[in-house]
Tab-separated table of C-alpha atoms in Angstrom:
chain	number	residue	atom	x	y	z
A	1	UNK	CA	79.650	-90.024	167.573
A	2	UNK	CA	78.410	-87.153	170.226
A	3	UNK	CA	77.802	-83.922	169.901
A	4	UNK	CA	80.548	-82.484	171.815
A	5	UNK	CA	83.115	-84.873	169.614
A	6	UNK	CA	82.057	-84.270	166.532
A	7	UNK	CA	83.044	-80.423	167.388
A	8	UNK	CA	86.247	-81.379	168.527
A	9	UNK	CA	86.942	-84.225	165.489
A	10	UNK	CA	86.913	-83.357	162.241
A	11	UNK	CA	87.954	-85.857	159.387
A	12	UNK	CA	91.375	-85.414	157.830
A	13	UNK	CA	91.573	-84.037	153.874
A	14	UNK	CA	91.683	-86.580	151.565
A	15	UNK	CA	91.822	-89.491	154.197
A	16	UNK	CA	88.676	-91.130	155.949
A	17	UNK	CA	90.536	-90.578	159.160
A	18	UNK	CA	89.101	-88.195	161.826
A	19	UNK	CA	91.936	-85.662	163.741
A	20	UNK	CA	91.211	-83.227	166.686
A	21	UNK	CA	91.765	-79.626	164.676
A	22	UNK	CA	92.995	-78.328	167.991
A	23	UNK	CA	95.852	-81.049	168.586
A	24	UNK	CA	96.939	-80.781	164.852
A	25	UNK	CA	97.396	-76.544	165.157
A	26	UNK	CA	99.584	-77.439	168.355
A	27	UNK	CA	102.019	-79.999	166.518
A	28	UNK	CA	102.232	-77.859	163.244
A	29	UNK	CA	102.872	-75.021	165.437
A	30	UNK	CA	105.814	-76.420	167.751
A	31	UNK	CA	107.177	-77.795	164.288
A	32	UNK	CA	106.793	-74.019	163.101
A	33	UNK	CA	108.935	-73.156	166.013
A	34	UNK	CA	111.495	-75.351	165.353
A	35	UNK	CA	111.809	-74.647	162.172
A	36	UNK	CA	112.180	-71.306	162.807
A	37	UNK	CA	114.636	-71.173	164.873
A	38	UNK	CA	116.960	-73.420	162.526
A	39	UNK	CA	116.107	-70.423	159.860
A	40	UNK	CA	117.340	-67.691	162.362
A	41	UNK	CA	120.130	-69.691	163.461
A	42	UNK	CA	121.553	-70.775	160.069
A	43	UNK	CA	120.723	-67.108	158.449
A	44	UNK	CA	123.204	-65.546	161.467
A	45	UNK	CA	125.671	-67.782	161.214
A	46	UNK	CA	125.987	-67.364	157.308
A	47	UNK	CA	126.420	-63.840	158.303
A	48	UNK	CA	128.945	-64.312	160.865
A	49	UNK	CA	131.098	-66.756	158.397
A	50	UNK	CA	130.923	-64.137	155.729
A	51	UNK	CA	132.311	-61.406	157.759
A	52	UNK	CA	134.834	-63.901	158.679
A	53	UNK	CA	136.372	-64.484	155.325
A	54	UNK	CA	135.906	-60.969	154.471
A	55	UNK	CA	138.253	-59.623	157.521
A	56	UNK	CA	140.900	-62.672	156.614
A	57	UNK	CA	140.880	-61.638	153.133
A	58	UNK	CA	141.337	-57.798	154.159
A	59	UNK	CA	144.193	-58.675	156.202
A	60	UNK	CA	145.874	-60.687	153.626
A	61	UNK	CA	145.347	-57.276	151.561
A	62	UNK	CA	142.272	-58.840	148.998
A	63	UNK	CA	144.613	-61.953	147.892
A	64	UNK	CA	141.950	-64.917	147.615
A	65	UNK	CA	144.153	-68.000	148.873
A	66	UNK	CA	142.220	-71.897	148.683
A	67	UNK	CA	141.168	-71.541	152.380
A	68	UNK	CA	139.234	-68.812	151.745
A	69	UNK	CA	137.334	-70.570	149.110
A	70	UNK	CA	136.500	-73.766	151.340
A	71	UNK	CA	135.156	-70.835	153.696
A	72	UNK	CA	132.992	-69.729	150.975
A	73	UNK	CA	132.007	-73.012	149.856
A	74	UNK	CA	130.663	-73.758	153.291
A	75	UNK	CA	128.886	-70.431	153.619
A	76	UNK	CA	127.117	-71.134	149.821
A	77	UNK	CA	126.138	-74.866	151.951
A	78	UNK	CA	124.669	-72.947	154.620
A	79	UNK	CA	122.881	-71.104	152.256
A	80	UNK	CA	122.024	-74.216	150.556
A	81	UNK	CA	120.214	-75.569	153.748
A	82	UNK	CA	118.506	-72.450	154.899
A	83	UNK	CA	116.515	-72.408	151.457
A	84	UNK	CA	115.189	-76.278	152.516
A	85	UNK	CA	114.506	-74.951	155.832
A	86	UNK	CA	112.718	-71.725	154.341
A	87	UNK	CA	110.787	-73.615	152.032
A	88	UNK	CA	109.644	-76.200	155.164
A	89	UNK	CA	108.915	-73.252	157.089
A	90	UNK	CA	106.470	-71.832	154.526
A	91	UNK	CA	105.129	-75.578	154.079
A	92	UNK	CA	104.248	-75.408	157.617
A	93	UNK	CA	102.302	-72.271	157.672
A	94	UNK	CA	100.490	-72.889	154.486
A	95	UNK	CA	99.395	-76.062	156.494
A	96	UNK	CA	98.901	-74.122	159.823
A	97	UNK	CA	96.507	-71.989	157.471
A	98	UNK	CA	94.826	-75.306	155.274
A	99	UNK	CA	93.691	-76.775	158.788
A	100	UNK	CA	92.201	-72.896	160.339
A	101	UNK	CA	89.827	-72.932	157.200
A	102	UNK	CA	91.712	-70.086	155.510
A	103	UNK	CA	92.977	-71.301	152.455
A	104	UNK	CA	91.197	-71.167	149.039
A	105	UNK	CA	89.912	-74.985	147.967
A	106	UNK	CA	89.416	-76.751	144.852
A	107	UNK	CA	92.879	-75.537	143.604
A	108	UNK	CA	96.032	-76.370	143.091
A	109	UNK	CA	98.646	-76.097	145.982
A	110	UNK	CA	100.501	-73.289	143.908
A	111	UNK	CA	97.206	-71.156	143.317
A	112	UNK	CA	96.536	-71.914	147.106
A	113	UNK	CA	99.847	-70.709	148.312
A	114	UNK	CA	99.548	-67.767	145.965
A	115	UNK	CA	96.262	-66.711	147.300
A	116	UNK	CA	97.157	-67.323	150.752
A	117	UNK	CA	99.384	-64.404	150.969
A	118	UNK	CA	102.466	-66.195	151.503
A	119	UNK	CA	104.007	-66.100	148.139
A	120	UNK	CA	105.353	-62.551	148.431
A	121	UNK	CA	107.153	-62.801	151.857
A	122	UNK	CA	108.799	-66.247	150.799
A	123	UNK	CA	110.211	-64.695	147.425
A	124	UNK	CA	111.617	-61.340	149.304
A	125	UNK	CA	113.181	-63.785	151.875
A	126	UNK	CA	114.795	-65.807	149.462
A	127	UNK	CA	116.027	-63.129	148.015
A	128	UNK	CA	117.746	-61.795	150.960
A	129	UNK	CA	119.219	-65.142	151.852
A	130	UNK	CA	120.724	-65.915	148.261
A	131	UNK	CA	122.658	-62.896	148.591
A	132	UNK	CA	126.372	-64.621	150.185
A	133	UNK	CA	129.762	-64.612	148.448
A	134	UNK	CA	130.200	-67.287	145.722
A	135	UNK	CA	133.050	-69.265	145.864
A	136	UNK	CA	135.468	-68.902	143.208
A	137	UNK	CA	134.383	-65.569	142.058
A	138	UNK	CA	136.475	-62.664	143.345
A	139	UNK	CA	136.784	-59.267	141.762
A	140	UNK	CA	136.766	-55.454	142.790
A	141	UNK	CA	134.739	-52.964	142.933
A	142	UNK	CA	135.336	-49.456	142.238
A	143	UNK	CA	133.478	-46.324	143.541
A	144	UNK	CA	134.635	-42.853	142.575
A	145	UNK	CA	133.144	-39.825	144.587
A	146	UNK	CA	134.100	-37.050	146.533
A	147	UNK	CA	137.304	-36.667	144.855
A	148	UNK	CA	138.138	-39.923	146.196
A	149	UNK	CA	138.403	-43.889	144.375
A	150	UNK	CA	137.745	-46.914	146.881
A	151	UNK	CA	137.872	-50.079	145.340
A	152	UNK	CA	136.207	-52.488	147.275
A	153	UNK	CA	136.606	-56.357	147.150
A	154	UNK	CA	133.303	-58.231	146.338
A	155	UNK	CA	133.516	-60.088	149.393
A	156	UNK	CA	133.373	-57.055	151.519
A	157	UNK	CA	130.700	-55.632	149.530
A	158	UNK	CA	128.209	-58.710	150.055
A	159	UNK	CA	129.699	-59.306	153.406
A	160	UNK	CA	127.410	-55.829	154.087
A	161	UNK	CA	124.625	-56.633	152.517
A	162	UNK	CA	124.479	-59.552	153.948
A	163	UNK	CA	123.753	-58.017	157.098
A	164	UNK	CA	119.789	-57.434	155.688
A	165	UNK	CA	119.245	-60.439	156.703
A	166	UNK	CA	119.332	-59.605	160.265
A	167	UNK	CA	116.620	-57.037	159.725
A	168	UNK	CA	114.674	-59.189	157.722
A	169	UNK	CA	114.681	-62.068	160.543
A	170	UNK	CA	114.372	-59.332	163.361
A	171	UNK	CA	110.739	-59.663	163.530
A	172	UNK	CA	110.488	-63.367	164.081
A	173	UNK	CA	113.662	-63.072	166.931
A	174	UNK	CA	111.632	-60.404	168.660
A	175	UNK	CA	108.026	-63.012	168.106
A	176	UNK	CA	109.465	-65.801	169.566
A	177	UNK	CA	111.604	-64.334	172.380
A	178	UNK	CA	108.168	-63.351	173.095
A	179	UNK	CA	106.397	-66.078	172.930
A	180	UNK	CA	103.143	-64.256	172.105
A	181	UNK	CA	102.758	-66.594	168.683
A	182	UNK	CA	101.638	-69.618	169.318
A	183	UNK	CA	98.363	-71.917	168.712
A	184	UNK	CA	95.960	-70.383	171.790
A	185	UNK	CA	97.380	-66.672	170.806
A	186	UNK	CA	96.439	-67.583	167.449
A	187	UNK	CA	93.233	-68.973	168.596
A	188	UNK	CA	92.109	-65.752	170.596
A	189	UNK	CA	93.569	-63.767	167.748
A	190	UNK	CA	91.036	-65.685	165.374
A	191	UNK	CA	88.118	-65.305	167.639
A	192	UNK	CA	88.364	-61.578	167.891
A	193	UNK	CA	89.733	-60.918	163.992
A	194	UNK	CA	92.924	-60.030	164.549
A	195	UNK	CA	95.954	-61.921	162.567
A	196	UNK	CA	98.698	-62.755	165.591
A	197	UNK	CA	101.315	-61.727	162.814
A	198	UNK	CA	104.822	-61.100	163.212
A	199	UNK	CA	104.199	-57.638	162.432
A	200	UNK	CA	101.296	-57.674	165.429
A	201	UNK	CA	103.696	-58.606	168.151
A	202	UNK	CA	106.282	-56.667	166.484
A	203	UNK	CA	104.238	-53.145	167.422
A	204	UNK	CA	103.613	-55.055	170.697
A	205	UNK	CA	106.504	-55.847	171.845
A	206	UNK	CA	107.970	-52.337	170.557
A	207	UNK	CA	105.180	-50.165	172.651
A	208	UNK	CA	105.813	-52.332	175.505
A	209	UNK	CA	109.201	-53.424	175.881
A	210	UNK	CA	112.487	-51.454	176.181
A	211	UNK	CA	114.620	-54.561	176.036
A	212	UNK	CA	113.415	-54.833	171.990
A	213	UNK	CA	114.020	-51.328	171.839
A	214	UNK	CA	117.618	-52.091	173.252
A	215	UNK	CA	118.120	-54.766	170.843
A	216	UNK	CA	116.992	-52.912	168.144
A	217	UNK	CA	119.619	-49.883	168.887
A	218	UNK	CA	122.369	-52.499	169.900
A	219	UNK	CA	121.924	-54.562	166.401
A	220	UNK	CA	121.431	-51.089	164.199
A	221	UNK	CA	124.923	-49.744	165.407
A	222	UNK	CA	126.857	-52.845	165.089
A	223	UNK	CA	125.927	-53.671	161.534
A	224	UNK	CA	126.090	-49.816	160.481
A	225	UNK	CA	128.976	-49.446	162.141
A	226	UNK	CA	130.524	-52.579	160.571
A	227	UNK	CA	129.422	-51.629	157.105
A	228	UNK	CA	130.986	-47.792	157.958
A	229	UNK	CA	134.461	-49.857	158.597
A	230	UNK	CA	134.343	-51.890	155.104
A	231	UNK	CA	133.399	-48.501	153.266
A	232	UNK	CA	135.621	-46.502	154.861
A	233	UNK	CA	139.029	-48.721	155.152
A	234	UNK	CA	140.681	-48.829	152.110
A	235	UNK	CA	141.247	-44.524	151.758
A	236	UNK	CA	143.869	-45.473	153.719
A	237	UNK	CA	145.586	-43.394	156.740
A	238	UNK	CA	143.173	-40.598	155.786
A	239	UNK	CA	141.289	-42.146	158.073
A	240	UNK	CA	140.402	-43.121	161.363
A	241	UNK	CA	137.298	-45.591	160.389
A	242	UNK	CA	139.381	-48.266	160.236
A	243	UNK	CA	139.127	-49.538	163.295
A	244	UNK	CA	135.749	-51.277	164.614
A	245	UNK	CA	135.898	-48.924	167.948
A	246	UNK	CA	135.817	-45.912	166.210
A	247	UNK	CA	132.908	-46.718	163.781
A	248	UNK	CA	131.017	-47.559	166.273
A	249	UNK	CA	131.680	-44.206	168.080
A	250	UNK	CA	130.670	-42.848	164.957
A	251	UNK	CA	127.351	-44.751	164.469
A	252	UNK	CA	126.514	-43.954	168.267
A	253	UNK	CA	127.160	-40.061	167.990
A	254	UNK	CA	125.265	-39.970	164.719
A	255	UNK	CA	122.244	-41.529	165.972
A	256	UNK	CA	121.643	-39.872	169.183
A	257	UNK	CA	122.093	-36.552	166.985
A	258	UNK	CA	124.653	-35.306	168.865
A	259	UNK	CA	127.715	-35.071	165.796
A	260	UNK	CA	130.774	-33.831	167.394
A	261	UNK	CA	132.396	-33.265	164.004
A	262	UNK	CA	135.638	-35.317	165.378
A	263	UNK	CA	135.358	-37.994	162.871
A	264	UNK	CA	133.654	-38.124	159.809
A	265	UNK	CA	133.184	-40.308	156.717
A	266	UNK	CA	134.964	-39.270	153.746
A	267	UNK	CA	133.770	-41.970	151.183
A	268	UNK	CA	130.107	-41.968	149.191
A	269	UNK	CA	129.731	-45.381	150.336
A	270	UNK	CA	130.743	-44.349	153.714
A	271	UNK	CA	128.359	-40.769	153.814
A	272	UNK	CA	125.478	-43.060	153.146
A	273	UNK	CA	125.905	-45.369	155.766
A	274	UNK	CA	126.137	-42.169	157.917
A	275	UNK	CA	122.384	-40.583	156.551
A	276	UNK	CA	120.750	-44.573	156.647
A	277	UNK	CA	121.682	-44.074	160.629
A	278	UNK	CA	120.234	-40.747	161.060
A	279	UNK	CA	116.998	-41.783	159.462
A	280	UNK	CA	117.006	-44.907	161.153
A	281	UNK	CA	117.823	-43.192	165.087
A	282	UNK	CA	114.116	-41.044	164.369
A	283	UNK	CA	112.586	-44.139	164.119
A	284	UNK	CA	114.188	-45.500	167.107
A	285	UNK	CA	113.901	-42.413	169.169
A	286	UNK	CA	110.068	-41.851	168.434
A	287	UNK	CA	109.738	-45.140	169.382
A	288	UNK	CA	111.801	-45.266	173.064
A	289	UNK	CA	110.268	-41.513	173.221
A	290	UNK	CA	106.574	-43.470	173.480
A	291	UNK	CA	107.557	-46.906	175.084
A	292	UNK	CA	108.889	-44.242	178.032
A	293	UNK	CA	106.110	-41.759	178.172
A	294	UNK	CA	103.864	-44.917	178.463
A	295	UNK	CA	105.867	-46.456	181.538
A	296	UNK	CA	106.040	-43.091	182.947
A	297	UNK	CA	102.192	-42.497	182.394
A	298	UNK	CA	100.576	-42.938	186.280
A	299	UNK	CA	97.350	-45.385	186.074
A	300	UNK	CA	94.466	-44.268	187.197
A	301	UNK	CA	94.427	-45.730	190.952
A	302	UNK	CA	97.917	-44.171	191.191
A	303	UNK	CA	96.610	-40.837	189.886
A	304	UNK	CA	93.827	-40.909	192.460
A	305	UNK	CA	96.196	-41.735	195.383
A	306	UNK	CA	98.340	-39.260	194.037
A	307	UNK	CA	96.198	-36.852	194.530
A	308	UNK	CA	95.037	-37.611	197.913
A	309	UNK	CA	98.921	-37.304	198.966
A	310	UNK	CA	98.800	-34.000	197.377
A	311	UNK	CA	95.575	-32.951	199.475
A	312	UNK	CA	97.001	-34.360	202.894
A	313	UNK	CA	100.165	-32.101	201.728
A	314	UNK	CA	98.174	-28.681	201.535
A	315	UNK	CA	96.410	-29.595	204.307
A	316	UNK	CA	99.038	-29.734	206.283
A	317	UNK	CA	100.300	-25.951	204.228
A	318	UNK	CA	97.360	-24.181	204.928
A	319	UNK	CA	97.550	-25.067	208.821
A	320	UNK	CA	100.874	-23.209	208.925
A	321	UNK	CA	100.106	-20.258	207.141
A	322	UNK	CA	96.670	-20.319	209.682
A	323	UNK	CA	99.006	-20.707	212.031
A	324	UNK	CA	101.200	-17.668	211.194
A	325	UNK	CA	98.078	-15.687	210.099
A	326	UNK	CA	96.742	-15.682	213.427
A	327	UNK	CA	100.279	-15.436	215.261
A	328	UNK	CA	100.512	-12.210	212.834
A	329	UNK	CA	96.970	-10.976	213.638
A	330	UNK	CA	97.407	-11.404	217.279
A	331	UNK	CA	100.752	-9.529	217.405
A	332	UNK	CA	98.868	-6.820	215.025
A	333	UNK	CA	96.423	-6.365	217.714
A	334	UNK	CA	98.481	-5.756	220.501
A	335	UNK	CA	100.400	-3.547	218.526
A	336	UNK	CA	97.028	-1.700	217.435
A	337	UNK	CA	96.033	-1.926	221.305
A	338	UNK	CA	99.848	0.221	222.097
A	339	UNK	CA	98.695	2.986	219.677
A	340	UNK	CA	95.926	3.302	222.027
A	341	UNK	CA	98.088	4.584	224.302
A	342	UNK	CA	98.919	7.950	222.134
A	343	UNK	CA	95.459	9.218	221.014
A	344	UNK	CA	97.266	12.596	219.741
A	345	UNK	CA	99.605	10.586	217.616
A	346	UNK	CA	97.246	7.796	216.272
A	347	UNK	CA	94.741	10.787	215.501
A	348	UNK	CA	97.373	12.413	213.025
A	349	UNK	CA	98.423	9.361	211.492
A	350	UNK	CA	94.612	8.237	211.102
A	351	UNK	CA	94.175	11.568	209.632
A	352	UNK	CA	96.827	11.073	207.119
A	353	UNK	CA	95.983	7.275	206.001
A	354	UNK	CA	92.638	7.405	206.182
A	355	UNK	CA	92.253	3.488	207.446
A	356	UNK	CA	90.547	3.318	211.181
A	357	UNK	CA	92.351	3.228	214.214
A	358	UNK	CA	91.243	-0.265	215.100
A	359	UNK	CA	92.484	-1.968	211.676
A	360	UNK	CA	95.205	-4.444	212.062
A	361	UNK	CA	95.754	-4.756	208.295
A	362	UNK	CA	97.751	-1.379	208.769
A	363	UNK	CA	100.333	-4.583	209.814
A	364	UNK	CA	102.161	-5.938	206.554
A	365	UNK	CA	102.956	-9.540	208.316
A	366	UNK	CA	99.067	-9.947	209.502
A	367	UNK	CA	98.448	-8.750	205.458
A	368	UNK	CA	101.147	-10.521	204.042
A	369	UNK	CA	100.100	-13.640	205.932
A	370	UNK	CA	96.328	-13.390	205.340
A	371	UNK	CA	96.626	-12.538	201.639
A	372	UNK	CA	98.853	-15.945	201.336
A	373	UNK	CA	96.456	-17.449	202.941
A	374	UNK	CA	93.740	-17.319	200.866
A	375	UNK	CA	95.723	-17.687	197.832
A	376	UNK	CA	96.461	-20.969	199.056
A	377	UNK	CA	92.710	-21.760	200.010
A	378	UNK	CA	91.738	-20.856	196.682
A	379	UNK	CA	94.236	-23.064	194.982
A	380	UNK	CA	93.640	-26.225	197.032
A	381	UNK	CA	90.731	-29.254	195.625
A	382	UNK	CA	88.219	-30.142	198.403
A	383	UNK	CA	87.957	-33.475	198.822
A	384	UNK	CA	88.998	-36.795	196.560
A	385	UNK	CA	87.257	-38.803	194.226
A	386	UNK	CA	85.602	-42.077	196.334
A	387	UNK	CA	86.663	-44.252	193.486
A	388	UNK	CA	89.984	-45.187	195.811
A	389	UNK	CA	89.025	-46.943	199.027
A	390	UNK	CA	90.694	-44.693	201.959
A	391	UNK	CA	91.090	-45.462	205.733
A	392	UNK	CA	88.908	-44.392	208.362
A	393	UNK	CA	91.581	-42.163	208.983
A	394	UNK	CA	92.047	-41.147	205.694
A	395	UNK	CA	88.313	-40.481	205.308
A	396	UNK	CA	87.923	-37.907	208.823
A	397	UNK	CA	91.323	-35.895	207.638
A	398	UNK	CA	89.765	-35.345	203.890
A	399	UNK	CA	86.258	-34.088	205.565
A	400	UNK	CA	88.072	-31.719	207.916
A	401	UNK	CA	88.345	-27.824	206.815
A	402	UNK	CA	91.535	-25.142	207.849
């Protein structure tokens, strides 16, 4: 076998059967992809059917009936088949990691998984995704606070925390809307030490996109402002939260610190929802504050041209007030040239000034003019850099002088 092959084919582990190292990262990697996006898919519709049986059991004031159950049992199915597809996921990228080289050998799969720095994110995600309503099991609970007592079903209750699993699956949505991990990206990653992580094209995507920023805002208020209307709800007619519209208006005034005091949360529950989205909005306004300043931030061709706009500008300035200057001066001299004309009278008022007869700046327009003049000269750059090419045109006007 050449040279050039034996780079590219490598023999299998554990088989006698050479494979192309590049071709295998491509297939584990659009199996990754799949895979992923059955995760996402099945994790947001578990969400969506929980808040679905959790607003059917509110309206049927907290009375579990059988259909609710078989809505429960399906959810606890979903559930079910998003561990399998979790635990294939991780499969994947242990292998994606066995066949780059970066996995410890001569142990066992468990002690390589462990080492690999997987272990930790799969148990936190499982943990998230086991959290659903059990069918079956229905009870209340209570919350006392604020001299008020909420008792909340347990439906509603998981229904919200449910929703973590939206910000738990937010960085892979933003990665592969992307499309910035894959097997070259990966590739170019490993060639210049950098790990093409979800948390990589998270601060990426966040610097350089205000779509993600959009989606990030969008998602925060409707989840907050859902969990505001479970939390809030059962106080009664106390309060207006119990309608999706007006949590929403809540969530929206509270992040964009503006607070008009017109409706307010009157439960514990409720009150924390309320300080999770004020710390949350100075994350998310730091970051649109930066992903704006950097599309508003002028290159540095556009800086130069810029300037050279800005030159051509006070050019054009300083030949008006030369202009009026010398309009001013020539009127000053005739008017110094009419004094000529009473020597008795000039003499006096020479006498009491003390500036000679022939001065023109005895003229406020000439000295006006003049003096704004060279204001203006002083303030104004000579010249551009040569860095940006310039016409012919361009060239003669920026070596010409007022």
């Amino acid at each position: 076998m050449g040279s050039e092959e034996g780079s590219a084919l490598r023999m299998r582990p554990g088989t006698e059967m050479p494979f192309n190292r590049g071709e295998e990262l491509q297939k584990l990697d659009v199996r990754r992809q799949r895979i992923n996006l059955w995760v996402i898919g099945l994790a947001i519709l578990g969400v969506a059917v929980a808040i679905l049986e959790n607003e059917l059991l509110w309206h049927n004031r907290n009375i579990p009936v059988m259909s609710f159950q078989i809505i429960k049992l399906f959810n606890s199915g979903i559930t079910i088949f998003l561990f399998y597809m979790i635990l294939q996921y991780y499969a994947v990228e242990f292998e994606l990691l066995e066949v780059s080289g970066k996995t410890v050998m001569g142990t066992s799969y468990l002690q390589a998984f462990i080492l690999s720095g997987l272990f930790k994110p799969f148990c936190i995600e499982v943990l998230v995704v086991m959290i659903h309503p059990l069918p079956f099991v229905n009870y209340m609970v209570h919350v006392w606070g604020l001299d008020t007592y909420c008792a909340y079903s347990s439906d509603g209750f998981i229904a919200v925390f449910m929703m973590l699993r939206l910000y738990t699956y937010t960085p892979r949505i933003i990665a592969e809307a992307s499309g910035l991990r894959n097997e070259k990206t990966r590739l170019i990653g490993l060639m210049n030490n950098v790990d093409i992580s979800y948390h990589f094209i998270g601060k990426a995507m966040l610097r350089d996109s205000l779509q993600t920023l959009l989606y990030l805002f969008a998602m925060s208020v409707l989840t907050l402002a859902y969990a505001m209307l479970v939390f809030e709800r059962p106080i009664g007619p106390d309060t207006n939260l119990d309608l999706m519209e007006n949590s929403v208006w809540l969530i929206i005034i509270t992040m964009t610190t503006v607070g008009y005091g017109d409706i307010y949360p009157q439960t514990p529950m409720g009150r924390q929802v309320a300080v999770i989205a004020a710390l949350l909005a100075v994350v998310l306004v730091a970051l649109a504050v930066g992903a704006v300043t950097d599309r508003l931030t002028l290159s540095r061709d556009e800086s130069k041209v810029l300037e050279f706009i800005e030159n051509i500008r006070a050019k054009q300035d300083r030949k008006i007030l030369a202009a009026k200057m010398l309009q001013h001066g020539w009127r000053a001299y005739h008017s110094q040239r009419a004094k000529m004309d009473h020597p008795h009278r000039q003499k006096i008022k020479d006498s009491e000034s003390g500036v000679p007869e022939n001065s023109i700046l005895n003229e406020p327009l000439f000295y006006k003019a003049a003096l704004h003049y060279a204001q203006m000269r002083a303030e104004s750059v000579d010249g551009i850099s040569t860095d940006v090419a310039l016409t012919e045109i361009g060239r003669a006007s920026c070596r010409e002088r007022v």
